[in-house]
RNA sequence: GGCACCGUAGUUCAAUGGAUAGAAUAGAAGUUUCCUAAACUUUAGAUGCAGGUUCGAUUCCUGCCGGAGCCA
């Protein structure tokens, strides 16, 4: 970074010349000067006082004097306790800003890093519709993929659908028994919801059977295993694995409904995938790896015939990778799938799994096994772990029906957006489909921003009784600011290049400094796989812009050079707001 | 039992070991002949407890209390 490099270089020289200190660059801690003090950047002088054998104030003063004498870019300094606040010249900031007025400011050229990264997210089951937890997963994965792309990486977005197993058979069986041939078309129910309905129905009937068996005197555990429905579902799974045509046809039909339903939700959320994997294609992968692991003596056979790996030396436990009956477990598939992907995409450098933090142990084990099997890329596998979305009375649990349905919540957001928009009455002249699109933009923007502004790693609380805000630190607040900027720019007509001599006022300077920060925010966000940094930055930029907009007129400014500067600032702030929001998967409207 | 995580205003969230712990919302009080008031301004309010390391701790270490998780 321009200013940081310049400051670091001069400070290094100053420390050497004044005190004979060969400072390490990481000891030169430069931060943004806090608002209550004068200055642009602040150096913490404490690390040097021992070697300098002077008080923090003296060190600050000495270094400040040195900087001013060395380069005219540094115009002023002041020292408060151990903090040296340095001001940079008007010229410097203007010159910087002139170079920053580009559309893709802060982005590295796509592919310039030479790295290819696969980001997996969503990864749903096909037996139930998506809920709020899935939304967090989806927009987090999508956003992180976008953010990594700004750092010059090639990105592959993938989805892995869990489309087989006993849970699917439960839905299928319940539909066969109680469905009367109902389809999404005949019922008007979205496909994934229809299948979910029968998953719930299965559970209901199954519980009834268990209760009956228990009342006949069977122990509960036995009853759970012997209920006719569960036996039938297990038979169905066996038939599926044997390739029974009737079962497979039903499976295809019902999964088709679910995919249609998911596609709709993905489209509403504005996310997409470069490739979708299906577990029905990949669930047998990894079995042959077990033999390889045995040959390499990474795995061992246990007395009961199962195969395991001992990870106790790494602080983990023994992990079974093949059951005694020869069937594989989840981790076996995951091993196989990972290896397959690196074969399929030889240029792949990194594989990111967007999965909840309840599976942290699973991924630790997975990556460790891959490493022990000798795959060098195992080090580059990353579990993008995020916290659960909790309701006021605890975690969401599909089986207990305590979930916030994704489609319902989105519809609610859209109608709230519609209602608010109508109340404010600013959308004269909008066509019907434009209005619909606007409600969607605002509603989903509120929801996505709500979820991405918080640290992805932490669990978050969602209270269905309190609607998601549209005022304050929210998506619509930022969208609104963008719309105001576009309105001003639309009225301004032609703009000219800014005058390099124009004097900046406090808020103009503040805005340029924020523009200066954007690229490092992108880097930080990419490095930590955390979109919340971008969300918080955009919010700060927006807030500052609103203050500027309130205090200083742009279009009515009589001094033409100042007016042009303000227009340029408005334009670039708008551009960054738009780019930042797009990285979060949020659209911004030109009017609202 | 073992492993890792969390605890900040009434509430929901911020704070690469740095200055007087920031916001939003709810509360109180204001701003409209002026580029969109979904905005702006003012005000009140918080680091679970006890130690330790450090010039400096919300952040690192130890113990306790409280909350959720994974592996058995």
XYZ file of C-alpha atoms (C1' of nucleotides) in Angstrom:
664
model
C 0.000 0.000 0.000
C 1.140 3.382 -1.065
C 1.113 5.325 2.173
C 2.082 2.384 4.355
C 5.093 1.577 2.236
C 6.245 5.175 2.252
C 5.777 5.560 5.986
C 7.375 2.259 6.866
C 10.389 3.028 4.732
C 10.913 6.470 6.269
C 10.286 5.287 9.787
C 12.836 2.537 9.357
C 15.358 5.117 8.239
C 14.419 7.437 11.078
C 14.903 4.715 13.684
C 18.247 3.797 12.196
C 19.563 7.357 11.917
C 18.241 8.601 15.247
C 18.789 5.563 17.444
C 20.763 3.038 15.453
C 17.819 0.644 15.631
C 17.398 -1.897 12.822
C 13.665 -2.203 13.121
C 11.849 -5.245 11.871
C 8.941 -4.251 9.631
C 6.477 -6.081 11.803
C 7.468 -3.962 14.779
C 6.476 -0.843 12.895
C 2.821 -0.931 13.826
C 0.888 1.573 11.755
C -2.787 2.065 12.299
C -5.468 4.439 11.262
C -5.521 7.485 13.515
C -8.574 7.505 15.723
C -11.139 10.172 15.006
C -10.590 12.120 18.212
C -6.980 12.901 17.246
C -5.525 14.828 14.367
C -3.666 12.769 11.793
C -4.002 10.068 9.148
C -1.790 7.285 10.449
C -0.503 6.433 13.881
C 2.730 4.759 14.884
C 2.874 2.971 18.222
C 6.271 3.928 19.635
C 6.315 1.607 22.661
C 8.204 -1.202 20.907
C 11.229 1.102 20.458
C 11.541 2.929 23.749
C 13.751 0.326 25.360
C 16.334 0.363 22.574
C 16.060 4.139 22.171
C 16.493 4.684 25.919
C 14.025 7.572 25.797
C 10.459 8.202 26.853
C 7.663 7.374 24.389
C 6.973 11.090 23.955
C 10.596 11.845 23.084
C 10.784 8.985 20.609
C 7.565 10.135 18.956
C 8.806 13.682 18.737
C 12.167 12.670 17.270
C 10.608 10.421 14.650
C 7.989 13.036 13.781
C 10.631 15.709 13.194
C 12.631 13.311 11.043
C 9.634 12.487 8.844
C 8.755 16.122 8.226
C 12.312 16.925 7.228
C 12.634 13.870 5.022
C 9.605 14.119 2.764
C 7.091 16.835 2.013
C 4.300 14.247 1.877
C 4.368 14.330 5.669
C 2.919 17.640 6.719
C 2.208 17.490 10.439
C 2.625 15.340 13.471
C 1.597 15.261 17.098
C 2.452 12.931 19.932
C -0.011 11.695 22.523
C 1.533 9.367 25.077
C 3.216 6.643 23.029
C 1.369 7.417 19.849
C 2.814 9.397 16.970
C 0.043 10.766 14.753
C 1.143 11.702 11.275
C -0.728 13.746 8.680
C -0.200 13.315 4.963
C -0.507 16.146 2.490
C -3.585 17.188 0.586
C -1.645 16.515 -2.628
C -0.892 12.981 -1.609
C -4.508 12.089 -0.978
C -5.724 13.773 -4.130
C -3.142 12.052 -6.222
C -4.000 8.738 -4.659
C -7.691 9.256 -5.289
C -7.146 10.199 -8.928
C -5.589 6.793 -9.476
C -8.337 4.981 -7.575
C -11.210 6.087 -9.771
C -11.648 2.801 -11.584
C -14.481 0.329 -11.696
C -12.600 -2.703 -10.406
C -10.536 -0.750 -7.888
C -8.875 -3.045 -5.375
C -9.370 -6.215 -7.415
C -6.486 -8.299 -8.665
C -6.771 -9.563 -12.194
C -8.645 -12.857 -12.362
C -6.211 -15.737 -12.644
C -3.219 -13.547 -11.792
C -2.378 -15.555 -8.669
C -2.136 -18.736 -10.719
C -4.140 -20.553 -8.059
C -7.327 -22.522 -8.574
C -9.606 -22.967 -5.597
C -12.691 -25.151 -5.326
C -15.347 -23.936 -2.931
C -18.048 -26.381 -1.931
C -21.194 -25.056 -0.321
C -24.887 -25.747 0.213
C -24.604 -29.564 0.052
C -28.233 -30.300 0.933
C -30.122 -33.495 1.648
C -32.933 -34.251 -0.760
C -35.448 -35.242 1.858
C -36.353 -31.828 3.151
C -36.520 -28.187 2.092
C -33.815 -25.663 2.931
C -33.928 -23.712 6.161
C -32.240 -20.632 7.581
C -29.093 -22.572 8.513
C -28.735 -23.593 4.865
C -29.097 -19.965 3.830
C -26.159 -19.049 6.040
C -24.133 -21.831 4.467
C -25.088 -20.895 0.912
C -24.454 -17.172 1.077
C -21.288 -17.654 3.096
C -19.826 -20.078 0.574
C -20.938 -17.988 -2.372
C -19.549 -14.807 -0.848
C -16.205 -16.345 0.090
C -15.873 -17.632 -3.479
C -16.472 -14.084 -4.762
C -13.995 -12.622 -2.323
C -11.282 -15.114 -3.218
C -11.776 -14.250 -6.863
C -10.841 -10.620 -6.153
C -7.437 -11.870 -5.059
C -6.741 -13.212 -8.513
C -7.645 -16.845 -7.936
C -9.614 -19.022 -10.310
C -12.682 -20.280 -8.523
C -14.756 -23.419 -8.963
C -18.038 -23.389 -7.078
C -19.444 -26.831 -6.423
C -22.379 -28.438 -4.691
C -22.519 -31.984 -3.346
C -26.058 -33.273 -3.066
C -26.789 -35.993 -0.567
C -29.374 -37.784 -2.674
C -29.265 -41.333 -1.339
C -29.540 -43.296 1.870
C -32.149 -44.385 4.333
C -33.568 -40.885 4.791
C -34.530 -40.633 1.128
C -36.150 -44.032 1.319
C -38.293 -42.835 4.204
C -39.790 -40.046 2.093
C -40.260 -42.390 -0.832
C -41.972 -45.033 1.243
C -44.303 -42.566 2.938
C -45.238 -41.078 -0.422
C -45.968 -44.530 -1.837
C -48.153 -45.437 1.094
C -49.951 -42.201 1.851
C -49.378 -39.947 -1.127
C -52.221 -41.006 -3.434
C -50.068 -40.066 -6.380
C -49.737 -36.442 -5.290
C -47.229 -34.384 -7.345
C -45.995 -30.794 -7.193
C -48.240 -30.047 -10.156
C -51.350 -31.651 -8.684
C -50.864 -30.170 -5.223
C -49.308 -26.838 -6.057
C -46.643 -27.547 -3.462
C -43.003 -26.752 -4.257
C -41.177 -30.030 -4.944
C -38.739 -29.982 -2.041
C -41.529 -29.104 0.360
C -43.704 -31.914 -0.959
C -40.986 -34.493 -0.398
C -40.271 -32.971 3.001
C -43.927 -33.385 3.870
C -43.644 -37.135 3.369
C -40.442 -37.299 5.335
C -42.342 -35.825 8.252
C -45.267 -38.129 7.561
C -42.958 -41.134 7.750
C -41.714 -40.043 11.129
C -45.242 -39.583 12.397
C -46.412 -43.027 11.316
C -43.190 -44.617 12.499
C -43.620 -43.147 15.958
C -47.182 -44.445 16.025
C -45.949 -47.945 15.273
C -43.307 -47.719 17.969
C -45.859 -46.579 20.532
C -48.089 -49.490 19.627
C -45.267 -51.993 19.996
C -44.275 -50.486 23.320
C -47.845 -50.757 24.555
C -47.696 -54.439 23.647
C -44.822 -54.733 26.082
C -41.769 -54.398 23.819
C -38.800 -52.373 25.077
C -38.515 -49.072 23.244
C -35.179 -49.836 21.670
C -36.444 -53.088 20.229
C -39.622 -51.443 19.009
C -37.607 -48.829 17.116
C -35.767 -51.562 15.282
C -38.764 -53.783 14.608
C -41.428 -51.320 13.502
C -42.682 -52.474 10.088
C -42.097 -49.085 8.464
C -38.418 -48.915 9.269
C -37.925 -52.498 8.102
C -39.645 -51.637 4.855
C -37.487 -48.531 4.400
C -34.375 -50.624 4.904
C -35.590 -53.110 2.326
C -36.130 -50.245 -0.055
C -32.563 -49.065 0.440
C -31.294 -52.563 -0.321
C -33.380 -52.643 -3.480
C -32.008 -49.225 -4.433
C -28.451 -50.448 -3.994
C -29.261 -53.563 -6.008
C -30.489 -51.315 -8.788
C -34.151 -52.304 -8.618
C -35.842 -50.473 -11.495
C -39.066 -49.599 -9.744
C -37.307 -48.120 -6.726
C -34.829 -46.231 -8.877
C -37.599 -44.753 -10.999
C -39.442 -43.509 -7.951
C -36.188 -42.158 -6.561
C -35.478 -40.286 -9.782
C -38.967 -38.858 -9.913
C -38.997 -37.576 -6.352
C -35.453 -36.277 -6.452
C -36.387 -34.431 -9.635
C -39.073 -32.588 -7.701
C -36.586 -31.667 -5.021
C -34.021 -30.381 -7.530
C -36.645 -28.173 -9.147
C -37.475 -26.788 -5.737
C -33.839 -26.167 -4.814
C -33.146 -24.556 -8.180
C -35.905 -22.055 -7.458
C -34.492 -21.199 -4.040
C -30.938 -20.898 -5.374
C -32.173 -18.583 -8.074
C -34.061 -16.434 -5.564
C -30.884 -16.233 -3.495
C -28.921 -15.356 -6.619
C -26.303 -18.085 -6.238
C -25.022 -20.660 -8.684
C -22.579 -23.532 -9.054
C -20.052 -24.500 -11.683
C -20.632 -28.155 -10.962
C -22.992 -30.311 -8.935
C -21.905 -33.674 -7.553
C -24.345 -36.338 -6.437
C -23.603 -38.743 -3.663
C -25.344 -41.502 -5.574
C -22.427 -41.240 -7.997
C -19.707 -40.857 -5.404
C -20.768 -42.942 -2.415
C -18.737 -45.957 -3.488
C -15.581 -43.892 -3.943
C -12.971 -44.438 -1.310
C -13.516 -48.148 -0.814
C -10.536 -49.070 -2.949
C -8.526 -46.517 -0.978
C -8.983 -48.671 2.077
C -6.796 -51.369 0.538
C -4.216 -48.750 -0.408
C -4.221 -47.515 3.168
C -3.747 -51.036 4.435
C -0.812 -51.594 2.062
C 0.797 -48.371 3.222
C 0.215 -49.509 6.808
C -1.697 -46.311 7.466
C -4.823 -48.360 8.264
C -5.054 -51.651 10.115
C -7.575 -54.450 10.299
C -9.286 -55.022 13.595
C -10.280 -58.402 15.029
C -13.906 -57.992 13.987
C -12.860 -57.361 10.380
C -13.381 -53.603 10.357
C -10.624 -51.302 9.177
C -9.462 -48.345 11.242
C -6.772 -45.719 11.654
C -5.190 -44.750 14.940
C -4.912 -40.988 15.299
C -4.150 -40.898 18.992
C -0.609 -39.662 18.329
C -2.242 -36.558 16.812
C -4.530 -36.031 19.757
C -7.525 -37.629 18.079
C -9.111 -41.044 18.486
C -9.230 -44.234 16.517
C -11.447 -43.825 13.477
C -13.212 -46.656 11.634
C -12.945 -46.291 7.852
C -14.657 -49.555 6.861
C -17.262 -51.384 8.899
C -16.942 -55.083 9.672
C -19.714 -55.820 7.160
C -17.618 -54.188 4.460
C -19.751 -51.039 4.079
C -18.098 -47.681 4.088
C -18.737 -44.765 6.406
C -19.064 -41.058 5.603
C -15.385 -40.387 5.907
C -14.532 -43.147 3.441
C -16.628 -41.413 0.788
C -15.129 -38.070 1.650
C -11.620 -39.430 1.221
C -12.537 -40.867 -2.149
C -14.333 -37.733 -3.276
C -11.448 -35.436 -2.399
C -8.945 -37.592 -4.260
C -11.283 -37.809 -7.232
C -11.581 -34.016 -7.410
C -7.859 -33.471 -7.478
C -7.645 -36.033 -10.264
C -10.494 -34.390 -12.144
C -8.948 -30.918 -11.819
C -5.153 -31.339 -11.861
C -4.717 -27.556 -11.631
C -6.517 -27.473 -8.282
C -4.553 -25.900 -5.416
C -7.094 -25.697 -2.660
C -10.364 -27.297 -1.628
C -12.700 -25.416 0.702
C -15.630 -27.112 2.416
C -18.374 -24.842 3.714
C -19.815 -26.933 6.520
C -21.124 -26.155 10.011
C -18.795 -26.186 13.000
C -20.437 -29.274 14.444
C -18.349 -31.185 11.894
C -15.006 -29.741 12.875
C -13.816 -33.054 14.242
C -14.841 -34.863 11.079
C -12.776 -32.581 8.866
C -9.784 -32.665 11.160
C -9.819 -36.440 10.821
C -10.431 -36.306 7.082
C -7.535 -33.953 6.350
C -5.234 -35.893 8.614
C -6.022 -39.190 6.931
C -5.441 -37.666 3.487
C -2.112 -36.367 4.699
C -1.128 -39.752 6.083
C -2.094 -41.383 2.817
C 0.570 -39.192 1.282
C -1.416 -36.539 -0.565
C 0.577 -33.340 -0.438
C -2.473 -31.198 -1.197
C -4.119 -32.350 2.030
C -2.497 -29.355 3.732
C -4.462 -27.099 1.387
C -7.847 -28.499 2.313
C -9.796 -26.094 4.453
C -12.938 -26.483 6.475
C -14.816 -23.192 6.219
C -16.565 -23.708 9.500
C -19.453 -21.510 10.481
C -21.602 -21.272 13.577
C -25.120 -22.543 13.840
C -28.131 -20.293 13.507
C -29.986 -20.561 16.766
C -33.512 -19.660 17.714
C -34.350 -18.058 21.059
C -35.184 -21.485 22.460
C -32.172 -23.290 21.015
C -30.750 -24.853 17.912
C -32.816 -25.508 14.823
C -33.647 -29.168 14.418
C -35.316 -30.430 11.279
C -36.627 -33.553 12.932
C -38.346 -31.607 15.656
C -39.805 -29.112 13.249
C -38.111 -26.173 14.966
C -36.757 -24.662 11.787
C -37.190 -21.388 9.965
C -38.036 -22.374 6.421
C -35.911 -20.631 3.791
C -38.660 -20.061 1.239
C -41.152 -18.828 3.812
C -38.653 -16.432 5.332
C -37.668 -15.053 1.934
C -41.313 -14.495 1.000
C -41.797 -12.694 4.272
C -38.780 -10.494 3.567
C -40.138 -9.627 0.126
C -43.535 -8.644 1.416
C -42.000 -6.537 4.180
C -39.916 -4.796 1.517
C -43.036 -4.223 -0.541
C -44.981 -2.847 2.386
C -42.202 -0.495 3.466
C -41.637 0.700 -0.082
C -45.332 1.433 -0.530
C -45.490 3.327 2.734
C -42.608 5.547 1.669
C -44.088 6.016 -1.788
C -40.969 6.794 -3.790
C -41.416 4.437 -6.686
C -43.597 6.309 -9.114
C -43.096 5.256 -12.681
C -41.839 1.774 -11.857
C -43.193 -1.028 -14.034
C -44.679 -4.029 -12.250
C -41.778 -6.354 -12.898
C -39.341 -3.617 -11.840
C -41.215 -3.315 -8.563
C -41.108 -7.050 -8.002
C -37.407 -7.074 -8.670
C -36.913 -4.164 -6.279
C -38.762 -5.916 -3.449
C -36.661 -8.988 -4.050
C -33.460 -6.951 -4.057
C -34.312 -5.168 -0.825
C -35.797 -8.161 0.974
C -33.023 -10.584 0.192
C -30.452 -7.825 0.697
C -31.711 -7.323 4.239
C -31.519 -11.026 4.974
C -28.113 -11.636 3.411
C -26.538 -8.611 5.029
C -28.058 -9.608 8.364
C -26.269 -12.939 8.127
C -22.966 -11.841 6.634
C -22.278 -8.836 8.846
C -21.520 -11.110 11.773
C -18.393 -13.195 12.141
C -19.051 -16.415 10.222
C -17.311 -18.537 12.820
C -19.661 -17.531 15.602
C -23.101 -18.871 16.212
C -25.832 -16.373 15.607
C -29.272 -15.818 16.974
C -32.391 -15.339 14.912
C -35.636 -14.414 16.558
C -38.575 -15.093 14.216
C -40.764 -12.819 16.307
C -38.548 -9.826 15.607
C -38.454 -8.999 11.936
C -35.135 -8.232 10.329
C -34.486 -4.500 10.379
C -34.460 -2.221 7.352
C -32.960 0.734 9.255
C -29.544 1.176 10.799
C -26.716 -1.238 10.091
C -28.658 -3.136 7.435
C -28.657 -4.041 3.774
C -31.457 -1.628 2.811
C -29.638 1.261 4.524
C -26.654 0.656 2.277
C -28.820 0.108 -0.773
C -30.620 3.346 -0.059
C -27.376 5.274 0.087
C -26.360 3.775 -3.223
C -29.676 4.794 -4.781
C -29.225 8.374 -3.557
C -25.765 8.500 -5.078
C -27.103 7.279 -8.412
C -29.813 9.906 -8.266
C -27.258 12.678 -7.781
C -25.002 11.349 -10.523
C -27.949 11.098 -12.883
C -28.745 14.757 -12.362
C -25.148 15.917 -12.639
C -24.582 15.235 -16.326
C -21.019 15.220 -17.657
C -18.243 15.068 -15.078
C -14.699 16.334 -15.486
C -11.359 15.189 -14.148
C -10.659 16.525 -10.665
C -8.370 19.488 -10.132
C -5.166 18.371 -8.366
C -5.076 21.639 -6.431
C -8.488 21.486 -4.824
C -8.480 21.718 -1.035
C -10.139 18.793 0.765
C -12.486 19.364 3.667
C -12.589 16.992 6.603
C -15.261 14.613 5.359
C -13.894 14.534 1.809
C -10.553 13.549 3.225
C -12.248 10.965 5.443
C -13.921 9.402 2.418
C -10.685 9.237 0.435
C -9.002 7.553 3.373
C -11.784 4.980 3.433
C -11.359 4.403 -0.293
C -7.681 3.854 0.407
C -8.531 1.070 2.866
C -10.713 -0.991 0.552
C -8.014 -3.202 -1.027
C -6.604 -4.183 2.354
C -10.104 -5.015 3.577
C -10.487 -7.353 0.602
C -7.170 -8.985 1.405
C -8.054 -9.409 5.052
C -11.447 -10.811 4.172
C -9.919 -13.320 1.762
C -7.179 -14.294 4.160
C -9.611 -15.028 6.962
C -12.432 -16.315 4.708
C -14.657 -13.838 6.451
C -17.122 -11.631 4.541
C -18.065 -9.732 7.699
C -15.005 -7.495 7.291
C -16.375 -6.304 3.978
C -19.855 -5.817 5.380
C -18.533 -3.733 8.269
C -16.309 -1.701 5.990
C -19.129 -0.944 3.548
C -21.273 0.121 6.463
C -18.634 2.543 7.694
C -18.148 3.949 4.205
C -21.895 4.352 3.795
C -22.335 6.035 7.157
C -19.515 8.444 6.442
C -20.928 9.186 3.021
C -24.354 9.930 4.478
C -22.822 12.388 6.894
C -20.963 14.015 4.007
C -24.133 14.062 1.905
C -26.042 15.677 4.731
C -23.441 18.341 5.544
C -22.303 19.305 2.048
C -24.335 19.804 -1.055
C -22.926 18.245 -4.187
C -25.071 19.580 -7.027
C -25.580 23.003 -5.481
C -21.909 23.588 -4.774
C -20.988 26.807 -6.596
C -17.258 26.236 -6.820
C -16.941 24.070 -9.928
C -13.688 22.315 -8.899
C -15.148 21.365 -5.524
C -18.316 20.188 -7.199
C -16.338 17.982 -9.553
C -14.380 16.537 -6.660
C -17.568 15.730 -4.786
C -19.103 14.128 -7.826
C -16.014 12.010 -8.314
C -16.126 10.999 -4.644
C -19.810 10.134 -4.848
C -19.191 8.091 -7.949
C -16.308 6.111 -6.513
C -18.002 5.540 -3.166
C -21.025 4.271 -5.065
C -18.811 1.982 -7.089
C -17.200 0.515 -3.984
C -20.551 0.094 -2.264
C -21.833 -1.740 -5.312
C -18.752 -3.936 -5.637
C -18.635 -4.706 -1.936
C -22.301 -5.586 -1.788
C -21.982 -7.766 -4.877
C -19.199 -9.655 -3.140
C -21.718 -10.373 -0.403
C -24.138 -11.548 -3.061
C -26.328 -8.472 -2.640
C -27.622 -6.325 -5.487
C -27.988 -2.566 -5.251
C -30.867 -0.676 -6.900
C -30.556 2.585 -8.808
C -33.760 3.811 -7.238
C -35.707 2.820 -4.169
C -14.238 -38.709 30.784
C -11.302 -36.504 26.426
C -11.128 -32.513 22.586
C -12.245 -27.740 20.786
C -15.626 -23.298 21.209
C -18.438 -19.220 23.296
C -19.525 -15.344 27.574
C -19.027 -7.268 25.760
C -24.925 -1.742 26.782
C -32.012 -4.074 27.934
C -31.343 -6.774 22.986
C -28.426 -8.125 18.339
C -23.432 -7.494 16.852
C -17.887 -4.804 16.410
C -12.878 -4.077 18.250
C -4.351 -7.490 13.661
C -1.912 -6.966 22.292
C -2.608 -0.283 21.791
C -5.220 5.776 23.057
C -11.372 7.649 26.413
C -14.263 -0.449 24.426
C -17.260 1.048 18.602
C -22.237 0.387 16.065
C -27.307 -0.756 15.464
C -31.870 -1.322 17.850
C -35.142 -0.264 21.909
C -35.354 4.657 25.339
C -35.053 10.392 25.710
C -34.579 15.084 22.730
C -34.071 17.416 17.964
C -33.354 18.317 12.081
C -37.677 19.045 6.066
C -39.200 25.969 1.611
C -32.332 22.485 0.422
C -29.141 16.646 -4.327
C -34.430 10.547 -1.944
C -35.864 11.649 6.153
C -35.051 3.653 4.451
C -31.283 9.808 6.177
C -28.815 13.207 9.795
C -27.681 15.368 14.984
C -27.594 15.127 20.466
C -28.222 12.007 24.908
C -28.045 7.772 28.431
C -26.243 2.728 28.843
C -21.530 -2.912 28.682
C -16.032 -6.431 28.771
C -19.091 -13.343 33.790
C -15.585 -13.855 38.364
C -10.401 -14.310 40.454
C -5.374 -14.369 39.488
C -0.954 -14.058 36.035
C 2.280 -12.268 31.690
C 3.011 -7.061 29.588
C 4.832 -0.222 29.281
C -0.345 -1.615 27.862
C -5.292 -7.269 28.086
C -12.101 -7.615 25.499
C -7.821 -10.054 23.011
C -2.512 -14.238 25.550
C -1.947 -17.981 30.084
C -4.214 -20.545 34.699
C -8.446 -21.565 37.773
C -13.693 -21.007 38.678
C -18.852 -19.987 37.137
C -22.341 -20.100 33.038
C -23.873 -21.647 27.768
C -23.760 -24.646 23.389
C -20.815 -28.529 20.464
C -17.951 -32.871 18.897
C -15.624 -37.686 20.046
C -16.441 -41.875 23.041
